[in-house]
Amino acid sequence: MYRTNTCGELRIDSVGATVTLAGWVQRVRKMGAMTFVDLRDRYGITQIVFNVEVDSRLCEAANHLGREWVIQVTGTVAERTAKNPNLPTGDIEIIASELNVLNSALTPPFTIEEDTDGGDDLRMRYRYLDLRRPNVRHNLELRHRMAIAVRDYLDREGFLEIETPMLVGSTPEGARDFVVPSRMNPGQFYALPQSPQTLKQLLMVSGMDRYFQIVKCFRDEDLRADRQPEFTQIDCEMSFVEQDDVINLFEGMAKHLFKTIRGIEIKEAFPRMTWADAMKYYGSDKPDTRFGMTFVELDGVLKGHGFSVFDSAAYIGGICAPGCATYTRKQLDQLTEFVKRPQIGAKGMVYARVEADGNVKSSVDKFYTQETLQEMAKAMDAKPGDLILILSGDDVMKTRRQLCELRLEMGRQLGLRDKDKFSCLWVVDFPMFEWSEEEGRLMAMHHPFTHPKDEDIPMLDTDPAAVRADAYDMVINGVEVGGGSIRIHDSELQAKMFEILGFTPERAQEQFGFLMNAFKFGAPPHGGLAYGLDRWVSLFAGLDSIRDCIAFPKNNSGRDVMLDAPAPLEQSQLDELQLKLDVKND
Amino acid sequence: MYRTNTCGELRIDSVGATVTLAGWVQRVRKMGAMTFVDLRDRYGITQIVFNVEVDSRLCEAANHLGREWVIQVTGTVAERTAKNPNLPTGDIEIIASELNVLNSALTPPFTIEEDTDGGDDLRMRYRYLDLRRPNVRHNLELRHRMAIAVRDYLDREGFLEIETPMLVGSTPEGARDFVVPSRMNPGQFYALPQSPQTLKQLLMVSGMDRYFQIVKCFRDEDLRADRQPEFTQIDCEMSFVEQDDVINLFEGMAKHLFKTIRGIEIKEAFPRMTWADAMKYYGSDKPDTRFGMTFVELDGVLKGHGFSVFDSAAYIGGICAPGCATYTRKQLDQLTEFVKRPQIGAKGMVYARVEADGNVKSSVDKFYTQETLQEMAKAMDAKPGDLILILSGDDVMKTRRQLCELRLEMGRQLGLRDKDKFSCLWVVDFPMFEWSEEEGRLMAMHHPFTHPKDEDIPMLDTDPAAVRADAYDMVINGVEVGGGSIRIHDSELQAKMFEILGFTPERAQEQFGFLMNAFKFGAPPHGGLAYGLDRWVSLFAGLDSIRDCIAFPKNNSGRDVMLDAPAPLEQSQLDELQLKLDVKND
């Protein structure tokens, strides 16, 4: 061992001891006859002192140390005269008697500090240096502790962690698969799992009763800030359960995580909101409930007064921003620009200030009497000083989503989206299907294995679009941290589901025959849930992107810029796989 | 919840309680007015009683239940008149008052019992039924508990579990990679990691100090019984350590596993054997040390007596099988056939019996005097009643490996390879390189990142084949359960290593530049080890193959016969990836 102690553990009670430390040089300060070196490792920083009067050669060597050099120092622990209360080791320092340079270092391309001067690209290229920054390291430490807390909880609840294969079959239903050519089976491919969904259902058929796995999943999608081509799922499944059993158990896990990781005790049950209500009041299936400003539908009040935009709208909805009547014209114009951005796509925004005297002044005053405006303010429960923001449109759901963005922006502006405040809820009663314009057919909103609500099953034949599912999402602060459903365990109902989704019986059999056949051998009722580990960690770490809680993330083009992957193969590798590139130059 | 209790938990103290159980019908027995159903779940079996005199309709329904149907039963816990001491629930039974069939079942293609009548192929095709067999399920439960014990130990020792990416770059050095075409980067490929070797080294450069991961690794090799294309590694790395530090820590982990999983307390340190001794005395770098029969080299005794086979041999070695002088001619012929099998490849076998009177009778008596044979018996430490088996050949290492197979076979025949006895050791001082006939160059025996022994570094220039490495394997019962090394942390030494391995500086830079560059920014001395989780589990479960401790294994052609993967892709998937099949019909 190159050390007797870490750089984070020595305290005043070790004074007088001879110790050996090893680590990285954080900085070197020469002050007269003394040279101070801050030595850093994962556990902390300890100050090393070299004195030219005691050992001039050693001190000279210390003066030549550079940032990030790796050294080993032996010396005596001494009490500091000037203590540093900000450092756990700040009461002591090491009077060096030996110095051994283990490795020198080039000057790092950015500073190794919490606030670094390195941009995103540079940090990712030198991720191994970026990970030396304490805040990035803390995210990985947090991730480690969260995985332990998850396993503790689930093991205690009788779940078995069972590894499912990474090389599975491709199922074109759903997102795009990453595929892996098989050399031993030329012309054939494995797929990397988008989730172990069907395998965990087979484990229930096998009687494993309670399964979980913290597992890598893969989706070949165009990437966004909170998506990575590979991500980590806490994947769970249980037998002989109904929706409430799953919800209770995993609400328990969420509370366990809040308590062990953040020290927050949540006693009350998480609220449950139907999907229909979430859309109606928040315009989102993952509402941020840290703050109010819920939607009020204003069709009844504002239609039929000659304002053609509203008169022809399928939906008029408003939010009331408390205390924002003071917003300037410029601020309001910026909000209008915000909702008109292509990503949001609203045509415009109507606003109304409730003035101190109760009068309502709106941007559409010429169409409405004060009486109608008062009626609107009343519907909105707006008080003097409040600001009402209204969007309308000819597509109800689209307009709601636009209003959702506006609400979140107002929440941000008003400081209502505090990262240290947590608001948890379950969204339930999701629709079974959603219509895909692209495919021209109904698609499963969760996945084709989701169980419809028993009372809605008759509607599968008459009005499938109205059927609700035994599906549930857990939402915290507007982030979907997990979701799941009760599954179909009956091969006939499963076959009917594939029929509604437009599968021929042959194609259903070809792609999912292994599952439907398994159901014929005694499948228990079962259901489950999957949490996104990356999302939980970034939520608890207060990160805006999941990227910084991943050791080696990929960029938006799916590249690892540090490893420079992906990369071309050698021709011999392609030959062995019996593959040819067919890259179009465009 | 479909149940109040599991099928494994009710005892005599619950008599009188009303309970609901759910599970699979193990069997139905009709005995007069009574019908007995054994109800099974993961936790056990409970007997359910239906009485035609109490409720004839219910009893009739029970009579129609088939094997593996899934049912829910409500009833009262009663004390059994005829108790079953072999069953934890054997003191009680449930007098049924309600029966609910949750799912029927086709007759399974093999019996769901410890000793099944299903062959390997059938069991794999219906793996979800195979997993219902208690012995297969126990292997997965064992695996779960072992993973927990590993994480407990490593977390306590300050290791952080850090996930490394699955989509990395391809490195043609070493075994063959599985590759993944990138749609977003046409013509380019990711590789699935053969191990996170370079990434864990980068984590050491990043100062993570102690890393581990239980992680899937991938190798596209032609498969054998103890190999799978995907396998699970307990991957570890530590900074500021020397060989002894790593060995001590992971010997501690092995002892922790023996204690928590098998209840075996190992107090003494594991023996260490040099690679040279392992080859000399056991003909293997993973010797089975549960029994003796170590090799004795007989060149000095048996050469120069006119037996041309021996006289021209580069190696003559024997083992002494105690008490086997009684082996018949037929048994000895079978042993000769055994060593002549193409997988072993010996040309023949010489034997010698030490008779009760001390006389030695050999198969080559016409070439040797009794005096020479006595000298041989003495060298072998053979006693009256023992059997000496001798192989010779013109390639020392090849002959040793043949003799190793013979020794293991004799160990098997003599019952010396008891699965409940464990003999652990470290094999150390591996050679740095081995000569590859195929490649016509030196190859790294472990991998190119292994640190040579400090005292052997000068030989890198003069006699690289003689250089030993700071590399070590843990061997238990002839199985290599893990191995590792101290790594190179100096970019110049690493570059020299690539040079010896025949890399041009350009190719070394292209393939491993990211690592050699990282070393320039302050790499600490580091080393590590990887254990094979599959091997540990099968060792503790007493399995001959790792397959039965894997939930969904692949067969020898790399196929998952249950999922029928790999399989052809749809043309649209190939088009999106800009790939063409180039399958040769041969």
mmCIF file of N, CA, C and O in Angstrom, chain A residues 1 3 24 42-43 103 106 132 143-144 155 158 161 163-164 166 176 183 188-190 205 209 216 230 232 245 489 520-523 558 566-567 576 578 580 582 584, chain B residues 1 3 24 42-43 103 106 132 143-144 155 158 161 163 166 176 183 188-190 205 209 216 230 232 245 489 520-523 558-559 566-567 578 580 582 584:
data_model
loop_
_atom_site.group_PDB
_atom_site.id
_atom_site.type_symbol
_atom_site.label_atom_id
_atom_site.label_comp_id
_atom_site.label_asym_id
_atom_site.label_seq_id
_atom_site.Cartn_x
_atom_site.Cartn_y
_atom_site.Cartn_z
ATOM 1 N N MET A 1 0.850 -1.193 0.000
ATOM 2 C CA MET A 1 0.000 0.000 0.000
ATOM 3 C C MET A 1 0.880 1.235 0.000
ATOM 4 O O MET A 1 1.858 1.304 0.725
ATOM 5 N N ARG A 3 0.065 4.092 1.052
ATOM 6 C CA ARG A 3 -0.330 5.093 2.032
ATOM 7 C C ARG A 3 -0.770 4.418 3.316
ATOM 8 O O ARG A 3 -1.187 3.254 3.296
ATOM 9 N N TRP A 24 -3.163 13.560 -5.377
ATOM 10 C CA TRP A 24 -2.887 14.528 -6.440
ATOM 11 C C TRP A 24 -2.590 15.904 -5.842
ATOM 12 O O TRP A 24 -3.216 16.298 -4.851
ATOM 13 N N ARG A 42 -9.865 11.027 -3.279
ATOM 14 C CA ARG A 42 -11.332 10.973 -3.286
ATOM 15 C C ARG A 42 -11.922 11.382 -1.945
ATOM 16 O O ARG A 42 -13.062 11.830 -1.852
ATOM 17 N N TYR A 43 -11.122 11.231 -0.871
ATOM 18 C CA TYR A 43 -11.676 11.367 0.469
ATOM 19 C C TYR A 43 -11.502 12.761 1.056
ATOM 20 O O TYR A 43 -12.092 13.082 2.080
ATOM 21 N N ASN A 103 3.965 10.078 -10.315
ATOM 22 C CA ASN A 103 3.696 10.360 -11.719
ATOM 23 C C ASN A 103 3.600 11.872 -11.882
ATOM 24 O O ASN A 103 3.015 12.554 -11.051
ATOM 25 N N LEU A 106 0.746 16.526 -17.185
ATOM 26 C CA LEU A 106 0.625 17.699 -18.039
ATOM 27 C C LEU A 106 -0.375 18.649 -17.394
ATOM 28 O O LEU A 106 -1.204 18.239 -16.583
ATOM 29 N N ARG A 132 -12.603 14.184 -11.742
ATOM 30 C CA ARG A 132 -11.852 14.560 -10.539
ATOM 31 C C ARG A 132 -12.515 15.710 -9.799
ATOM 32 O O ARG A 132 -12.220 15.944 -8.631
ATOM 33 N N ARG A 143 -25.125 8.091 -6.741
ATOM 34 C CA ARG A 143 -25.669 6.991 -7.546
ATOM 35 C C ARG A 143 -25.382 5.639 -6.884
ATOM 36 O O ARG A 143 -26.262 4.776 -6.794
ATOM 37 N N HIS A 144 -24.162 5.483 -6.410
ATOM 38 C CA HIS A 144 -23.780 4.252 -5.701
ATOM 39 C C HIS A 144 -24.671 4.031 -4.481
ATOM 40 O O HIS A 144 -25.221 2.946 -4.278
ATOM 41 N N ASP A 155 -34.650 -6.271 -1.637
ATOM 42 C CA ASP A 155 -34.262 -7.557 -1.056
ATOM 43 C C ASP A 155 -35.104 -7.832 0.192
ATOM 44 O O ASP A 155 -35.606 -8.935 0.391
ATOM 45 N N GLY A 158 -38.415 -9.204 -0.462
ATOM 46 C CA GLY A 158 -38.500 -10.539 -1.063
ATOM 47 C C GLY A 158 -38.254 -10.591 -2.561
ATOM 48 O O GLY A 158 -38.532 -11.610 -3.201
ATOM 49 N N GLU A 161 -32.957 -10.379 -7.418
ATOM 50 C CA GLU A 161 -32.356 -9.732 -8.588
ATOM 51 C C GLU A 161 -31.932 -10.830 -9.558
ATOM 52 O O GLU A 161 -31.101 -11.684 -9.222
ATOM 53 N N GLU A 163 -30.616 -11.586 -13.483
ATOM 54 C CA GLU A 163 -30.082 -10.982 -14.697
ATOM 55 C C GLU A 163 -30.759 -11.569 -15.931
ATOM 56 O O GLU A 163 -30.797 -12.781 -16.087
ATOM 57 N N THR A 164 -31.255 -10.698 -16.762
ATOM 58 C CA THR A 164 -31.824 -11.135 -18.037
ATOM 59 C C THR A 164 -30.802 -10.838 -19.137
ATOM 60 O O THR A 164 -29.923 -9.996 -18.958
ATOM 61 N N MET A 166 -28.659 -9.627 -22.419
ATOM 62 C CA MET A 166 -28.493 -8.387 -23.183
ATOM 63 C C MET A 166 -28.627 -8.658 -24.675
ATOM 64 O O MET A 166 -28.873 -7.745 -25.435
ATOM 65 N N ARG A 176 -36.859 2.189 -31.683
ATOM 66 C CA ARG A 176 -35.909 1.491 -32.552
ATOM 67 C C ARG A 176 -34.894 0.711 -31.708
ATOM 68 O O ARG A 176 -34.416 1.211 -30.692
ATOM 69 N N ARG A 183 -22.088 -13.535 -35.685
ATOM 70 C CA ARG A 183 -21.115 -14.173 -36.561
ATOM 71 C C ARG A 183 -21.429 -15.659 -36.733
ATOM 72 O O ARG A 183 -21.282 -16.221 -37.814
ATOM 73 N N GLN A 188 -28.127 -13.058 -39.355
ATOM 74 C CA GLN A 188 -29.070 -12.885 -38.251
ATOM 75 C C GLN A 188 -28.501 -11.916 -37.220
ATOM 76 O O GLN A 188 -27.300 -11.716 -37.134
ATOM 77 N N PHE A 189 -29.406 -11.322 -36.465
ATOM 78 C CA PHE A 189 -29.027 -10.268 -35.518
ATOM 79 C C PHE A 189 -29.683 -10.504 -34.164
ATOM 80 O O PHE A 189 -30.821 -10.939 -34.084
ATOM 81 N N TYR A 190 -28.946 -10.173 -33.120
ATOM 82 C CA TYR A 190 -29.550 -9.987 -31.815
ATOM 83 C C TYR A 190 -30.024 -8.536 -31.729
ATOM 84 O O TYR A 190 -29.634 -7.704 -32.543
ATOM 85 N N VAL A 205 -44.147 -16.043 -15.127
ATOM 86 C CA VAL A 205 -44.693 -17.343 -15.545
ATOM 87 C C VAL A 205 -43.895 -18.476 -14.892
ATOM 88 O O VAL A 205 -44.437 -19.527 -14.553
ATOM 89 N N ASP A 209 -42.080 -14.899 -8.729
ATOM 90 C CA ASP A 209 -42.917 -14.159 -7.790
ATOM 91 C C ASP A 209 -42.540 -12.685 -7.656
ATOM 92 O O ASP A 209 -43.386 -11.816 -7.829
ATOM 93 N N LYS A 216 -29.069 -2.138 -17.603
ATOM 94 C CA LYS A 216 -28.887 -1.255 -18.751
ATOM 95 C C LYS A 216 -29.933 -1.569 -19.817
ATOM 96 O O LYS A 216 -30.155 -2.740 -20.146
ATOM 97 N N GLU A 230 -28.011 4.523 -24.025
ATOM 98 C CA GLU A 230 -28.088 3.485 -22.996
ATOM 99 C C GLU A 230 -28.427 4.159 -21.683
ATOM 100 O O GLU A 230 -27.901 5.213 -21.369
ATOM 101 N N THR A 232 -30.208 3.384 -17.456
ATOM 102 C CA THR A 232 -30.297 2.348 -16.430
ATOM 103 C C THR A 232 -31.666 2.357 -15.784
ATOM 104 O O THR A 232 -32.139 3.405 -15.349
ATOM 105 N N ASP A 245 -51.410 -2.840 -5.046
ATOM 106 C CA ASP A 245 -50.266 -3.521 -4.421
ATOM 107 C C ASP A 245 -48.953 -2.991 -4.986
ATOM 108 O O ASP A 245 -48.000 -2.737 -4.246
ATOM 109 N N HIS A 489 -52.353 -11.474 -18.534
ATOM 110 C CA HIS A 489 -51.756 -12.786 -18.298
ATOM 111 C C HIS A 489 -52.544 -13.881 -19.006
ATOM 112 O O HIS A 489 -52.327 -15.064 -18.758
ATOM 113 N N LYS A 520 -49.943 -19.894 -21.878
ATOM 114 C CA LYS A 520 -50.821 -21.071 -21.920
ATOM 115 C C LYS A 520 -50.413 -22.124 -20.901
ATOM 116 O O LYS A 520 -51.118 -23.100 -20.705
ATOM 117 N N PHE A 521 -49.242 -21.920 -20.279
ATOM 118 C CA PHE A 521 -48.753 -22.930 -19.334
ATOM 119 C C PHE A 521 -48.906 -22.495 -17.880
ATOM 120 O O PHE A 521 -48.135 -22.905 -17.026
ATOM 121 N N GLY A 522 -49.907 -21.633 -17.629
ATOM 122 C CA GLY A 522 -50.148 -21.273 -16.238
ATOM 123 C C GLY A 522 -49.463 -19.979 -15.845
ATOM 124 O O GLY A 522 -48.516 -19.980 -15.053
ATOM 125 N N ALA A 523 -49.946 -18.859 -16.413
ATOM 126 C CA ALA A 523 -49.379 -17.555 -16.066
ATOM 127 C C ALA A 523 -50.156 -16.962 -14.906
ATOM 128 O O ALA A 523 -51.395 -16.959 -14.928
ATOM 129 N N GLY A 558 -24.817 10.604 -30.033
ATOM 130 C CA GLY A 558 -24.589 9.226 -29.607
ATOM 131 C C GLY A 558 -23.113 8.854 -29.574
ATOM 132 O O GLY A 558 -22.769 7.681 -29.574
ATOM 133 N N PRO A 566 -18.811 5.643 -31.711
ATOM 134 C CA PRO A 566 -18.447 4.528 -32.588
ATOM 135 C C PRO A 566 -17.352 4.915 -33.584
ATOM 136 O O PRO A 566 -17.022 6.091 -33.710
ATOM 137 N N ALA A 567 -16.821 3.894 -34.271
ATOM 138 C CA ALA A 567 -15.740 4.102 -35.227
ATOM 139 C C ALA A 567 -15.858 3.037 -36.318
ATOM 140 O O ALA A 567 -16.547 2.032 -36.128
ATOM 141 N N GLU A 576 -15.932 -11.216 -41.404
ATOM 142 C CA GLU A 576 -16.326 -12.301 -40.505
ATOM 143 C C GLU A 576 -17.818 -12.270 -40.208
ATOM 144 O O GLU A 576 -18.444 -13.302 -39.993
ATOM 145 N N GLN A 578 -19.968 -11.200 -42.295
ATOM 146 C CA GLN A 578 -20.657 -11.326 -43.577
ATOM 147 C C GLN A 578 -21.617 -10.151 -43.791
ATOM 148 O O GLN A 578 -22.795 -10.309 -44.105
ATOM 149 N N LYS A 580 -21.806 -5.933 -45.378
ATOM 150 C CA LYS A 580 -21.213 -4.894 -46.218
ATOM 151 C C LYS A 580 -21.808 -3.559 -45.826
ATOM 152 O O LYS A 580 -23.010 -3.462 -45.560
ATOM 153 N N ASP A 582 -23.288 0.024 -46.671
ATOM 154 C CA ASP A 582 -24.107 0.478 -47.785
ATOM 155 C C ASP A 582 -24.436 1.952 -47.532
ATOM 156 O O ASP A 582 -25.594 2.367 -47.547
ATOM 157 N N LYS A 584 -24.943 5.686 -47.978
ATOM 158 C CA LYS A 584 -25.302 6.623 -49.035
ATOM 159 C C LYS A 584 -24.573 7.942 -48.793
ATOM 160 O O LYS A 584 -24.595 8.460 -47.670
ATOM 161 N N MET B 1 -54.159 -7.667 -3.541
ATOM 162 C CA MET B 1 -53.314 -8.852 -3.401
ATOM 163 C C MET B 1 -54.186 -10.092 -3.484
ATOM 164 O O MET B 1 -55.244 -10.149 -2.881
ATOM 165 N N ARG B 3 -53.525 -12.932 -2.291
ATOM 166 C CA ARG B 3 -53.256 -13.911 -1.242
ATOM 167 C C ARG B 3 -52.998 -13.197 0.078
ATOM 168 O O ARG B 3 -52.572 -12.037 0.089
ATOM 169 N N TRP B 24 -49.474 -22.548 -8.029
ATOM 170 C CA TRP B 24 -49.605 -23.533 -9.099
ATOM 171 C C TRP B 24 -49.973 -24.892 -8.524
ATOM 172 O O TRP B 24 -49.470 -25.269 -7.449
ATOM 173 N N ARG B 42 -43.109 -19.927 -5.106
ATOM 174 C CA ARG B 42 -41.656 -19.863 -4.923
ATOM 175 C C ARG B 42 -41.248 -20.243 -3.509
ATOM 176 O O ARG B 42 -40.130 -20.685 -3.261
ATOM 177 N N TYR B 43 -42.181 -20.073 -2.569
ATOM 178 C CA TYR B 43 -41.810 -20.172 -1.168
ATOM 179 C C TYR B 43 -42.053 -21.555 -0.580
ATOM 180 O O TYR B 43 -41.607 -21.845 0.520
ATOM 181 N N ASN B 103 -55.884 -19.186 -13.931
ATOM 182 C CA ASN B 103 -55.428 -19.489 -15.280
ATOM 183 C C ASN B 103 -55.313 -21.005 -15.402
ATOM 184 O O ASN B 103 -54.845 -21.672 -14.480
ATOM 185 N N LEU B 106 -51.807 -25.786 -20.163
ATOM 186 C CA LEU B 106 -51.568 -26.972 -20.969
ATOM 187 C C LEU B 106 -50.656 -27.909 -20.178
ATOM 188 O O LEU B 106 -49.941 -27.477 -19.272
ATOM 189 N N ARG B 132 -39.285 -23.256 -13.080
ATOM 190 C CA ARG B 132 -40.187 -23.604 -11.977
ATOM 191 C C ARG B 132 -39.624 -24.740 -11.128
ATOM 192 O O ARG B 132 -40.069 -24.939 -9.997
ATOM 193 N N ARG B 143 -27.524 -17.017 -6.607
ATOM 194 C CA ARG B 143 -26.884 -15.933 -7.359
ATOM 195 C C ARG B 143 -27.257 -14.573 -6.769
ATOM 196 O O ARG B 143 -26.404 -13.706 -6.591
ATOM 197 N N HIS B 144 -28.531 -14.402 -6.473
ATOM 198 C CA HIS B 144 -29.001 -13.154 -5.854
ATOM 199 C C HIS B 144 -28.284 -12.905 -4.522
ATOM 200 O O HIS B 144 -27.766 -11.815 -4.276
ATOM 201 N N ASP B 155 -18.742 -2.525 -0.610
ATOM 202 C CA ASP B 155 -19.198 -1.225 -0.117
ATOM 203 C C ASP B 155 -18.536 -0.921 1.217
ATOM 204 O O ASP B 155 -18.062 0.189 1.455
ATOM 205 N N GLY B 158 -15.154 0.432 0.968
ATOM 206 C CA GLY B 158 -15.004 1.754 0.351
ATOM 207 C C GLY B 158 -15.038 1.769 -1.169
ATOM 208 O O GLY B 158 -14.684 2.776 -1.789
ATOM 209 N N GLU B 161 -19.659 1.434 -6.667
ATOM 210 C CA GLU B 161 -20.104 0.769 -7.895
ATOM 211 C C GLU B 161 -20.395 1.843 -8.933
ATOM 212 O O GLU B 161 -21.259 2.696 -8.736
ATOM 213 N N GLU B 163 -21.175 2.504 -13.018
ATOM 214 C CA GLU B 163 -21.549 1.862 -14.273
ATOM 215 C C GLU B 163 -20.715 2.429 -15.414
ATOM 216 O O GLU B 163 -20.640 3.638 -15.599
ATOM 217 N N MET B 166 -21.932 0.331 -22.079
ATOM 218 C CA MET B 166 -22.003 -0.930 -22.825
ATOM 219 C C MET B 166 -21.670 -0.694 -24.300
ATOM 220 O O MET B 166 -21.316 -1.623 -24.999
ATOM 221 N N ARG B 176 -12.613 -11.684 -29.914
ATOM 222 C CA ARG B 176 -13.436 -11.011 -30.911
ATOM 223 C C ARG B 176 -14.551 -10.218 -30.236
ATOM 224 O O ARG B 176 -15.151 -10.687 -29.264
ATOM 225 N N ARG B 183 -26.689 3.913 -36.203
ATOM 226 C CA ARG B 183 -27.541 4.529 -37.217
ATOM 227 C C ARG B 183 -27.201 6.016 -37.374
ATOM 228 O O ARG B 183 -27.198 6.554 -38.485
ATOM 229 N N GLN B 188 -20.239 3.342 -39.034
ATOM 230 C CA GLN B 188 -19.450 3.205 -37.808
ATOM 231 C C GLN B 188 -20.151 2.255 -36.844
ATOM 232 O O GLN B 188 -21.357 2.072 -36.905
ATOM 233 N N PHE B 189 -19.359 1.684 -35.955
ATOM 234 C CA PHE B 189 -19.864 0.650 -35.042
ATOM 235 C C PHE B 189 -19.388 0.914 -33.616
ATOM 236 O O PHE B 189 -18.266 1.351 -33.397
ATOM 237 N N TYR B 190 -20.258 0.617 -32.677
ATOM 238 C CA TYR B 190 -19.828 0.460 -31.290
ATOM 239 C C TYR B 190 -19.374 -0.991 -31.118
ATOM 240 O O TYR B 190 -19.651 -1.839 -31.954
ATOM 241 N N VAL B 205 -7.531 6.918 -12.962
ATOM 242 C CA VAL B 205 -6.928 8.204 -13.338
ATOM 243 C C VAL B 205 -7.804 9.360 -12.821
ATOM 244 O O VAL B 205 -7.305 10.414 -12.439
ATOM 245 N N ASP B 209 -10.435 5.932 -6.886
ATOM 246 C CA ASP B 209 -9.727 5.206 -5.824
ATOM 247 C C ASP B 209 -10.123 3.744 -5.696
ATOM 248 O O ASP B 209 -9.263 2.868 -5.737
ATOM 249 N N LYS B 216 -22.190 -7.048 -17.088
ATOM 250 C CA LYS B 216 -22.215 -7.969 -18.235
ATOM 251 C C LYS B 216 -21.036 -7.662 -19.161
ATOM 252 O O LYS B 216 -20.776 -6.496 -19.482
ATOM 253 N N GLU B 230 -22.384 -13.859 -23.440
ATOM 254 C CA GLU B 230 -22.445 -12.803 -22.437
ATOM 255 C C GLU B 230 -22.278 -13.443 -21.075
ATOM 256 O O GLU B 230 -22.837 -14.487 -20.800
ATOM 257 N N THR B 232 -21.086 -12.557 -16.666
ATOM 258 C CA THR B 232 -21.138 -11.494 -15.667
ATOM 259 C C THR B 232 -19.867 -11.487 -14.844
ATOM 260 O O THR B 232 -19.447 -12.516 -14.325
ATOM 261 N N ASP B 245 -1.700 -6.038 -1.729
ATOM 262 C CA ASP B 245 -2.910 -5.343 -1.273
ATOM 263 C C ASP B 245 -4.141 -5.886 -1.989
ATOM 264 O O ASP B 245 -5.190 -6.114 -1.378
ATOM 265 N N HIS B 489 1.047 2.272 -15.171
ATOM 266 C CA HIS B 489 0.431 3.593 -15.036
ATOM 267 C C HIS B 489 1.308 4.664 -15.665
ATOM 268 O O HIS B 489 1.070 5.853 -15.481
ATOM 269 N N LYS B 520 -0.875 10.597 -19.001
ATOM 270 C CA LYS B 520 -0.005 11.781 -18.952
ATOM 271 C C LYS B 520 -0.535 12.853 -18.015
ATOM 272 O O LYS B 520 0.148 13.841 -17.758
ATOM 273 N N PHE B 521 -1.781 12.672 -17.550
ATOM 274 C CA PHE B 521 -2.371 13.705 -16.699
ATOM 275 C C PHE B 521 -2.408 13.299 -15.230
ATOM 276 O O PHE B 521 -3.289 13.693 -14.486
ATOM 277 N N GLY B 522 -1.463 12.449 -14.817
ATOM 278 C CA GLY B 522 -1.404 12.114 -13.394
ATOM 279 C C GLY B 522 -2.136 10.827 -13.071
ATOM 280 O O GLY B 522 -3.176 10.846 -12.406
ATOM 281 N N ALA B 523 -1.594 9.703 -13.543
ATOM 282 C CA ALA B 523 -2.211 8.404 -13.245
ATOM 283 C C ALA B 523 -1.592 7.834 -11.982
ATOM 284 O O ALA B 523 -0.371 7.825 -11.835
ATOM 285 N N GLY B 558 -24.758 -20.089 -29.661
ATOM 286 C CA GLY B 558 -25.045 -18.700 -29.307
ATOM 287 C C GLY B 558 -26.506 -18.338 -29.484
ATOM 288 O O GLY B 558 -26.849 -17.168 -29.564
ATOM 289 N N ARG B 559 -27.383 -19.329 -29.543
ATOM 290 C CA ARG B 559 -28.805 -19.042 -29.752
ATOM 291 C C ARG B 559 -29.574 -19.077 -28.444
ATOM 292 O O ARG B 559 -29.299 -19.888 -27.559
ATOM 293 N N PRO B 566 -30.496 -15.200 -32.258
ATOM 294 C CA PRO B 566 -30.741 -14.096 -33.190
ATOM 295 C C PRO B 566 -31.704 -14.504 -34.306
ATOM 296 O O PRO B 566 -32.023 -15.682 -34.453
ATOM 297 N N ALA B 567 -32.127 -13.509 -35.083
ATOM 298 C CA ALA B 567 -33.083 -13.740 -36.168
ATOM 299 C C ALA B 567 -32.821 -12.701 -37.254
ATOM 300 O O ALA B 567 -32.160 -11.690 -37.000
ATOM 301 N N GLN B 578 -27.936 1.416 -42.973
ATOM 302 C CA GLN B 578 -27.078 1.515 -44.153
ATOM 303 C C GLN B 578 -26.106 0.339 -44.209
ATOM 304 O O GLN B 578 -24.898 0.495 -44.370
ATOM 305 N N LYS B 580 -25.717 -3.911 -45.661
ATOM 306 C CA LYS B 580 -26.198 -4.972 -46.551
ATOM 307 C C LYS B 580 -25.657 -6.293 -46.058
ATOM 308 O O LYS B 580 -24.509 -6.385 -45.632
ATOM 309 N N ASP B 582 -24.082 -9.895 -46.610
ATOM 310 C CA ASP B 582 -23.126 -10.382 -47.598
ATOM 311 C C ASP B 582 -22.835 -11.848 -47.259
ATOM 312 O O ASP B 582 -21.690 -12.258 -47.118
ATOM 313 N N LYS B 584 -22.285 -15.576 -47.526
ATOM 314 C CA LYS B 584 -21.796 -16.542 -48.514
ATOM 315 C C LYS B 584 -22.548 -17.848 -48.322
ATOM 316 O O LYS B 584 -22.657 -18.344 -47.190
#
